[in-house]
Amino acid sequence: MASIDRPRGRPRVRWKDPDGTPRSRTCATDTAARQLLRDVQLCEDTGRIWQPESRVETPSLRGIAIKWMAAILRRLTPRVVDTRQQQVDPFLDWYEARHGADAGPEHLSRALLEDYWDHVRSPATGRYIHRRTEATARKHIETLHLFWGWAHDREEYEGIVPRLRRMELPRKPATRPRPAPSWAEMDMAIAAATGWRRCLLVVMRCTGLRVQQAMGLRWADVEASRLTIDGELGKSAQESRGRVIPLAPVLLAEWGKPAIAEWDDTTWIVPCPHAHRLVRSRDVALIWTRTEARRAAWEGRPDHCFRAGYQTGLRALGVKRETTEYLVGHAMPGLDASYIDPDQALHLSAAVALVPAFQVAAASARKHA
């Protein structure tokens, strides 16, 4: 009678051929072992010798990951997919260093993820020999949960990929209230910046956009006094819908007659000389250190704090919460997004007209510092 045992921790099916010859076969997963057991029992019942139909080569974990990337690209923006890949690729490198370049998914386990967590959190593996934060490590593991769950649910990997076993992540710390930079403090940072980074800070100070959204803006997105924000620049599901917002008069005046920054009239609003157009937070943090702004207002989020400063500044000037939420791309409550005309109901133009004038001296630094 066929049976399953675990002599070395992995499931093994044992049985005898009709002539009494003992046979056995070790499987990668419990699912595969149970399927083999059923096939062998059928052969026993019908007096046949079990033979493998054909040898199916186990795909490598990297090969499965490549298919996952292609699958999520159909529903996520390229930027999000790039982030997922930046989180999965280091894991695949680490996994293959442990189990071989062509290692399949059979080694996936909760204990493996826990070991990888320790690896990610080690100062020796972080960029610039800095220990990755717990929040960053959490994002890496959460992405691996998504990948592993997708692979296990695919029919073509049935019996090959073990069932997802999530790592128990540390509890997220409570969010603490943080001060936001004032208009004057944001102007201090603009004054301390040079070249294209000064242009970037000006745009963020006047729009509340995320840093990479600001870097993705083109002059073709500007028509009269309005800015069309492409859905591809969005981070959240709400932002991925795209939107049109009025521009602050102070920003339009600066573009019309540059006084504090040097703007190109080519494709991009922020004239970055680097093809990748990525902004390093540490570079923006260095700008802040050259100011007298409160450290608590920007430390830990040197570029994202402009988004907080913009919203806080407008609310302090009496702008309604719903208006500031729409301007920065947050979701409107309930069914408002389907029925409310933002231009009429939220007084967007009146809100951005309150953005105060710059308190920054005329530009004097190199354009492409």
Tab-separated table of C-alpha atoms in Angstrom:
chain	number	residue	atom	x	y	z
A	1	MET	CA	0.000	0.000	0.000
A	2	ALA	CA	1.516	3.363	-1.063
A	3	SER	CA	2.321	5.795	1.733
A	4	ILE	CA	4.090	9.055	2.486
A	5	ASP	CA	6.912	9.549	4.961
A	6	ARG	CA	9.554	12.225	5.663
A	7	PRO	CA	12.964	10.644	6.170
A	8	ARG	CA	14.895	13.905	5.707
A	9	GLY	CA	12.155	16.487	6.165
A	10	ARG	CA	10.889	16.383	2.565
A	11	PRO	CA	7.833	14.260	1.605
A	12	ARG	CA	8.633	10.852	0.073
A	13	VAL	CA	6.136	8.470	-1.534
A	14	ARG	CA	6.838	4.745	-1.034
A	15	TRP	CA	5.179	1.791	-2.784
A	16	LYS	CA	5.799	-1.613	-4.365
A	17	ASP	CA	5.464	-2.669	-7.962
A	18	PRO	CA	3.183	-5.640	-8.758
A	19	ASP	CA	6.228	-7.963	-8.587
A	20	GLY	CA	7.089	-6.714	-5.094
A	21	THR	CA	9.977	-4.405	-6.052
A	22	PRO	CA	10.117	-1.529	-3.546
A	23	ARG	CA	9.995	1.942	-5.065
A	24	SER	CA	10.118	5.478	-3.687
A	25	ARG	CA	10.204	9.060	-4.928
A	26	THR	CA	10.970	12.293	-3.017
A	27	CYS	CA	8.878	15.362	-3.852
A	28	ALA	CA	9.535	19.078	-3.464
A	29	THR	CA	6.176	19.869	-1.847
A	30	ASP	CA	3.355	18.163	0.043
A	31	THR	CA	0.984	18.951	-2.825
A	32	ALA	CA	3.196	17.118	-5.305
A	33	ALA	CA	3.564	14.157	-2.907
A	34	ARG	CA	-0.199	13.807	-2.474
A	35	GLN	CA	-0.728	13.916	-6.244
A	36	LEU	CA	1.931	11.238	-6.775
A	37	LEU	CA	0.359	9.117	-4.024
A	38	ARG	CA	-2.984	9.193	-5.835
A	39	ASP	CA	-1.347	8.231	-9.141
A	40	VAL	CA	0.576	5.352	-7.569
A	41	GLN	CA	-2.510	4.038	-5.739
A	42	LEU	CA	-4.405	4.003	-9.032
A	43	CYS	CA	-1.608	1.907	-10.569
A	44	GLU	CA	-1.696	-0.435	-7.576
A	45	ASP	CA	-5.443	-0.885	-7.929
A	46	THR	CA	-5.149	-1.662	-11.647
A	47	GLY	CA	-2.037	-3.841	-11.389
A	48	ARG	CA	0.170	-1.516	-13.445
A	49	ILE	CA	3.707	-0.295	-12.879
A	50	TRP	CA	3.827	3.439	-12.231
A	51	GLN	CA	5.977	5.346	-14.717
A	52	PRO	CA	6.517	9.116	-14.849
A	53	GLU	CA	4.662	10.557	-17.822
A	54	SER	CA	7.483	12.908	-18.669
A	55	ARG	CA	10.112	14.749	-16.732
A	56	VAL	CA	8.938	18.319	-16.162
A	57	GLU	CA	11.879	20.574	-15.477
A	58	THR	CA	11.361	22.684	-12.386
A	59	PRO	CA	11.552	26.364	-13.357
A	60	SER	CA	14.077	28.552	-11.577
A	61	LEU	CA	12.784	31.041	-9.055
A	62	ARG	CA	14.256	33.836	-11.158
A	63	GLY	CA	12.370	32.562	-14.205
A	64	ILE	CA	9.135	32.629	-12.219
A	65	ALA	CA	9.934	36.167	-11.048
A	66	ILE	CA	10.396	37.322	-14.648
A	67	LYS	CA	6.898	36.044	-15.472
A	68	TRP	CA	5.525	37.791	-12.386
A	69	MET	CA	7.001	41.085	-13.542
A	70	ALA	CA	5.362	40.685	-16.940
A	71	ALA	CA	2.030	39.908	-15.248
A	72	ILE	CA	1.976	42.875	-12.869
A	73	LEU	CA	3.050	45.224	-15.662
A	74	ARG	CA	-0.429	44.713	-17.128
A	75	ARG	CA	-2.088	46.379	-14.143
A	76	LEU	CA	0.548	48.532	-12.421
A	77	THR	CA	2.442	51.564	-13.638
A	78	PRO	CA	6.018	51.051	-14.910
A	79	ARG	CA	7.323	53.019	-11.928
A	80	VAL	CA	5.657	50.684	-9.435
A	81	VAL	CA	6.916	47.651	-11.355
A	82	ASP	CA	10.448	49.086	-11.270
A	83	THR	CA	10.154	49.417	-7.498
A	84	ARG	CA	8.942	45.813	-7.191
A	85	GLN	CA	11.892	44.656	-9.295
A	86	GLN	CA	14.355	46.624	-7.177
A	87	GLN	CA	12.987	44.768	-4.149
A	88	VAL	CA	12.862	41.270	-5.691
A	89	ASP	CA	16.210	41.270	-7.531
A	90	PRO	CA	18.379	41.518	-4.378
A	91	PHE	CA	16.405	38.631	-2.869
A	92	LEU	CA	16.959	36.497	-5.976
A	93	ASP	CA	20.702	37.226	-5.846
A	94	TRP	CA	20.780	36.223	-2.173
A	95	TYR	CA	18.626	33.124	-2.809
A	96	GLU	CA	20.842	31.925	-5.676
A	97	ALA	CA	23.991	32.510	-3.628
A	98	ARG	CA	22.520	30.103	-1.079
A	99	HIS	CA	20.960	27.458	-3.315
A	100	GLY	CA	22.563	27.785	-6.737
A	101	ALA	CA	22.100	29.866	-9.869
A	102	ASP	CA	19.255	27.694	-11.205
A	103	ALA	CA	17.547	27.094	-7.853
A	104	GLY	CA	13.825	26.451	-8.052
A	105	PRO	CA	11.138	27.612	-5.613
A	106	GLU	CA	11.289	24.533	-3.382
A	107	HIS	CA	13.444	26.309	-0.771
A	108	LEU	CA	10.853	29.013	-0.060
A	109	SER	CA	9.826	28.992	3.588
A	110	ARG	CA	8.951	31.310	6.429
A	111	ALA	CA	12.352	30.640	7.991
A	112	LEU	CA	14.004	31.681	4.717
A	113	LEU	CA	12.181	35.030	4.769
A	114	GLU	CA	13.239	35.561	8.371
A	115	ASP	CA	16.866	34.950	7.381
A	116	TYR	CA	16.476	37.415	4.515
A	117	TRP	CA	14.993	39.998	6.883
A	118	ASP	CA	18.165	39.774	8.979
A	119	HIS	CA	20.237	40.078	5.799
A	120	VAL	CA	18.373	43.195	4.639
A	121	ARG	CA	18.632	44.790	8.077
A	122	SER	CA	22.387	44.197	8.301
A	123	PRO	CA	24.486	47.381	7.945
A	124	ALA	CA	26.878	45.460	5.687
A	125	THR	CA	24.214	45.028	2.996
A	126	GLY	CA	22.755	48.547	2.929
A	127	ARG	CA	23.727	51.301	0.535
A	128	TYR	CA	26.697	53.385	1.636
A	129	ILE	CA	27.138	50.940	4.558
A	130	HIS	CA	24.057	52.332	6.305
A	131	ARG	CA	21.593	50.030	8.030
A	132	ARG	CA	18.281	49.859	6.144
A	133	THR	CA	15.355	51.046	8.198
A	134	GLU	CA	12.714	48.668	9.470
A	135	ALA	CA	10.191	50.349	7.157
A	136	THR	CA	12.386	49.609	4.114
A	137	ALA	CA	12.915	45.982	5.170
A	138	ARG	CA	9.149	45.624	5.645
A	139	LYS	CA	8.527	46.788	2.063
A	140	HIS	CA	10.987	44.194	0.748
A	141	ILE	CA	9.299	41.347	2.640
A	142	GLU	CA	5.779	42.504	1.710
A	143	THR	CA	6.783	42.470	-1.969
A	144	LEU	CA	8.148	38.928	-1.566
A	145	HIS	CA	4.813	37.902	-0.011
A	146	LEU	CA	3.031	39.237	-3.115
A	147	PHE	CA	5.417	37.420	-5.465
A	148	TRP	CA	5.281	34.098	-3.600
A	149	GLY	CA	1.478	34.214	-3.306
A	150	TRP	CA	1.115	34.910	-7.046
A	151	ALA	CA	3.438	32.045	-7.970
A	152	HIS	CA	1.656	29.546	-5.719
A	153	ASP	CA	-1.723	30.494	-7.189
A	154	ARG	CA	-0.662	29.930	-10.824
A	155	GLU	CA	-1.833	26.689	-12.424
A	156	GLU	CA	1.438	26.099	-14.249
A	157	TYR	CA	3.323	26.024	-10.938
A	158	GLU	CA	0.891	23.755	-9.090
A	159	GLY	CA	2.817	21.212	-7.075
A	160	ILE	CA	6.051	23.118	-7.655
A	161	VAL	CA	5.745	26.275	-5.545
A	162	PRO	CA	5.133	25.697	-1.817
A	163	ARG	CA	2.131	27.284	-0.152
A	164	LEU	CA	2.738	30.882	0.919
A	165	ARG	CA	3.828	31.143	4.527
A	166	ARG	CA	3.996	34.781	5.492
A	167	MET	CA	6.684	36.056	7.785
A	168	GLU	CA	5.334	37.707	10.916
A	169	LEU	CA	6.543	41.278	10.560
A	170	PRO	CA	7.220	43.605	13.489
A	171	ARG	CA	4.306	45.810	14.428
A	172	LYS	CA	4.361	49.177	12.694
A	173	PRO	CA	5.178	51.997	15.102
A	174	ALA	CA	2.463	54.532	15.787
A	175	THR	CA	2.578	57.547	13.499
A	176	ARG	CA	3.735	60.591	15.405
A	177	PRO	CA	2.673	64.137	14.509
A	178	ARG	CA	5.474	65.955	12.701
A	179	PRO	CA	5.992	69.654	12.098
A	180	ALA	CA	5.847	70.830	8.496
A	181	PRO	CA	8.125	73.503	7.066
A	182	SER	CA	6.594	76.983	6.764
A	183	TRP	CA	6.573	78.978	3.536
A	184	ALA	CA	9.562	80.908	4.880
A	185	GLU	CA	11.479	77.710	5.653
A	186	MET	CA	10.778	76.267	2.215
A	187	ASP	CA	12.079	79.521	0.752
A	188	MET	CA	15.250	79.088	2.833
A	189	ALA	CA	15.812	75.722	1.144
A	190	ILE	CA	15.161	77.207	-2.293
A	191	ALA	CA	17.680	79.953	-1.574
A	192	ALA	CA	20.266	77.370	-0.482
A	193	ALA	CA	19.728	75.198	-3.577
A	194	THR	CA	21.540	75.634	-6.881
A	195	GLY	CA	20.903	74.806	-10.532
A	196	TRP	CA	18.173	72.367	-11.432
A	197	ARG	CA	17.547	71.425	-7.804
A	198	ARG	CA	16.425	74.986	-7.135
A	199	CYS	CA	13.901	74.609	-9.977
A	200	LEU	CA	12.674	71.368	-8.415
A	201	LEU	CA	12.123	72.896	-4.984
A	202	VAL	CA	10.278	75.846	-6.516
A	203	VAL	CA	7.851	73.475	-8.282
A	204	MET	CA	7.256	71.375	-5.165
A	205	ARG	CA	6.770	74.454	-2.993
A	206	CYS	CA	4.047	75.763	-5.343
A	207	THR	CA	2.242	72.498	-6.228
A	208	GLY	CA	2.677	70.048	-3.344
A	209	LEU	CA	3.612	67.326	-5.840
A	210	ARG	CA	5.747	64.348	-4.912
A	211	VAL	CA	9.372	64.726	-5.910
A	212	GLN	CA	9.323	62.298	-8.866
A	213	GLN	CA	6.000	63.700	-10.051
A	214	ALA	CA	7.603	67.120	-10.220
A	215	MET	CA	10.556	65.639	-12.110
A	216	GLY	CA	8.152	64.057	-14.621
A	217	LEU	CA	6.405	67.297	-15.594
A	218	ARG	CA	6.844	68.596	-19.142
A	219	TRP	CA	6.137	72.020	-20.572
A	220	ALA	CA	3.564	70.337	-22.819
A	221	ASP	CA	1.561	69.611	-19.639
A	222	VAL	CA	1.047	73.356	-19.081
A	223	GLU	CA	-1.755	75.122	-20.923
A	224	ALA	CA	-2.486	78.727	-19.998
A	225	SER	CA	-2.721	78.634	-16.194
A	226	ARG	CA	-3.503	74.932	-15.802
A	227	LEU	CA	-1.362	71.850	-15.340
A	228	THR	CA	-2.328	68.388	-16.566
A	229	ILE	CA	-0.808	65.695	-14.357
A	230	ASP	CA	-0.516	62.420	-16.259
A	231	GLY	CA	-1.830	59.336	-14.499
A	232	GLU	CA	1.476	57.564	-15.103
A	233	LEU	CA	3.072	59.940	-12.599
A	234	GLY	CA	0.687	58.808	-9.882
A	235	LYS	CA	1.723	56.689	-6.924
A	236	SER	CA	-1.704	55.819	-5.513
A	237	ALA	CA	-4.732	54.423	-7.358
A	238	GLN	CA	-6.362	57.853	-7.092
A	239	GLU	CA	-3.362	59.654	-8.561
A	240	SER	CA	-3.104	57.145	-11.409
A	241	ARG	CA	-6.360	58.583	-12.782
A	242	GLY	CA	-4.600	61.851	-13.562
A	243	ARG	CA	-6.045	65.300	-12.955
A	244	VAL	CA	-5.941	68.936	-14.051
A	245	ILE	CA	-5.146	71.623	-11.491
A	246	PRO	CA	-4.719	75.411	-11.676
A	247	LEU	CA	-1.208	76.753	-11.178
A	248	ALA	CA	-0.281	79.237	-8.490
A	249	PRO	CA	0.100	82.764	-9.913
A	250	VAL	CA	3.500	83.116	-8.200
A	251	LEU	CA	4.791	80.085	-10.124
A	252	LEU	CA	3.383	81.329	-13.433
A	253	ALA	CA	5.000	84.715	-12.795
A	254	GLU	CA	8.351	83.040	-12.153
A	255	TRP	CA	8.091	81.059	-15.373
A	256	GLY	CA	7.044	84.124	-17.325
A	257	LYS	CA	9.886	86.273	-15.998
A	258	PRO	CA	12.477	84.129	-14.188
A	259	ALA	CA	13.822	85.825	-11.097
A	260	ILE	CA	14.984	83.120	-8.694
A	261	ALA	CA	15.743	80.102	-10.921
A	262	GLU	CA	16.973	79.286	-14.413
A	263	TRP	CA	14.468	77.363	-16.525
A	264	ASP	CA	15.003	75.616	-19.851
A	265	ASP	CA	12.438	75.961	-22.615
A	266	THR	CA	12.941	72.399	-23.842
A	267	THR	CA	10.946	69.312	-22.846
A	268	TRP	CA	11.158	69.115	-19.068
A	269	ILE	CA	10.031	71.768	-16.618
A	270	VAL	CA	12.820	70.823	-14.203
A	271	PRO	CA	15.956	70.895	-16.401
A	272	CYS	CA	17.829	67.946	-14.888
A	273	PRO	CA	21.032	66.988	-16.769
A	274	HIS	CA	20.825	63.328	-15.713
A	275	ALA	CA	19.066	60.910	-18.061
A	276	HIS	CA	17.590	58.896	-15.170
A	277	ARG	CA	16.006	62.060	-13.701
A	278	LEU	CA	16.071	60.580	-10.202
A	279	VAL	CA	16.458	62.738	-7.103
A	280	ARG	CA	18.484	61.503	-4.163
A	281	SER	CA	16.975	62.471	-0.819
A	282	ARG	CA	20.416	62.855	0.704
A	283	ASP	CA	21.220	65.609	-1.801
A	284	VAL	CA	18.085	67.529	-0.777
A	285	ALA	CA	18.958	66.922	2.883
A	286	LEU	CA	22.331	68.600	2.288
A	287	ILE	CA	20.470	71.641	0.983
A	288	TRP	CA	18.410	71.814	4.165
A	289	THR	CA	21.530	71.628	6.346
A	290	ARG	CA	22.673	74.909	4.815
A	291	THR	CA	19.573	76.695	6.132
A	292	GLU	CA	18.336	77.871	9.513
A	293	ALA	CA	15.088	75.898	9.160
A	294	ARG	CA	13.986	73.686	12.036
A	295	ARG	CA	15.594	70.277	11.594
A	296	ALA	CA	12.447	68.503	12.780
A	297	ALA	CA	10.512	70.034	9.876
A	298	TRP	CA	12.534	68.231	7.198
A	299	GLU	CA	14.719	65.497	8.707
A	300	GLY	CA	13.794	62.033	7.464
A	301	ARG	CA	11.776	63.414	4.547
A	302	PRO	CA	13.841	66.235	3.014
A	303	ASP	CA	11.922	66.313	-0.283
A	304	HIS	CA	8.526	64.993	0.847
A	305	CYS	CA	8.300	67.705	3.526
A	306	PHE	CA	7.521	70.223	0.762
A	307	ARG	CA	4.271	68.323	0.224
A	308	ALA	CA	3.493	68.684	3.917
A	309	GLY	CA	4.500	72.351	3.923
A	310	TYR	CA	2.256	73.112	0.934
A	311	GLN	CA	-0.807	71.471	2.475
A	312	THR	CA	-0.185	72.912	5.928
A	313	GLY	CA	0.417	76.383	4.502
A	314	LEU	CA	-2.825	76.384	2.517
A	315	ARG	CA	-4.872	75.051	5.430
A	316	ALA	CA	-3.415	77.776	7.647
A	317	LEU	CA	-4.612	80.321	5.088
A	318	GLY	CA	-8.180	79.004	5.379
A	319	VAL	CA	-8.353	76.598	2.410
A	320	LYS	CA	-10.790	73.723	2.931
A	321	ARG	CA	-9.410	70.262	3.543
A	322	GLU	CA	-11.197	68.816	0.503
A	323	THR	CA	-9.517	71.422	-1.684
A	324	THR	CA	-5.973	70.752	-0.503
A	325	GLU	CA	-6.600	66.994	-0.744
A	326	TYR	CA	-7.644	67.305	-4.371
A	327	LEU	CA	-4.750	69.584	-5.296
A	328	VAL	CA	-2.171	67.061	-4.050
A	329	GLY	CA	-3.973	64.065	-5.544
A	330	HIS	CA	-5.599	62.431	-2.527
A	331	ALA	CA	-8.866	60.548	-2.913
A	332	MET	CA	-12.124	62.447	-2.524
A	333	PRO	CA	-14.445	60.959	0.131
A	334	GLY	CA	-17.337	58.649	-0.699
A	335	LEU	CA	-18.731	59.112	-4.200
A	336	ASP	CA	-17.556	62.712	-4.511
A	337	ALA	CA	-15.106	61.802	-7.268
A	338	SER	CA	-18.041	60.670	-9.441
A	339	TYR	CA	-20.396	63.575	-8.794
A	340	ILE	CA	-18.446	66.635	-7.655
A	341	ASP	CA	-16.954	69.061	-10.175
A	342	PRO	CA	-13.759	70.162	-8.391
A	343	ASP	CA	-13.475	73.438	-10.287
A	344	GLN	CA	-16.916	74.592	-9.178
A	345	ALA	CA	-17.154	73.052	-5.740
A	346	LEU	CA	-13.614	73.324	-4.398
A	347	HIS	CA	-12.554	76.799	-5.586
A	348	LEU	CA	-9.177	75.495	-6.732
A	349	SER	CA	-8.022	78.675	-8.449
A	350	ALA	CA	-8.797	80.774	-5.390
A	351	ALA	CA	-6.838	78.331	-3.236
A	352	VAL	CA	-3.619	78.344	-5.303
A	353	ALA	CA	-3.825	82.142	-5.562
A	354	LEU	CA	-3.084	82.195	-1.825
A	355	VAL	CA	0.374	80.639	-2.295
A	356	PRO	CA	2.598	83.508	-1.078
A	357	ALA	CA	5.326	85.222	-3.068
A	358	PHE	CA	8.870	83.888	-2.829
A	359	GLN	CA	11.239	85.390	-0.307
A	360	VAL	CA	14.303	84.325	-2.288
A	361	ALA	CA	17.082	86.381	-3.841
A	362	ALA	CA	17.667	86.260	-7.597
A	363	ALA	CA	19.316	83.156	-9.030
A	364	SER	CA	23.074	83.332	-9.267
A	365	ALA	CA	24.240	79.707	-9.208
A	366	ARG	CA	25.230	77.423	-12.061
A	367	LYS	CA	22.301	75.949	-14.002
A	368	HIS	CA	23.395	72.309	-13.815
A	369	ALA	CA	25.104	72.100	-10.458
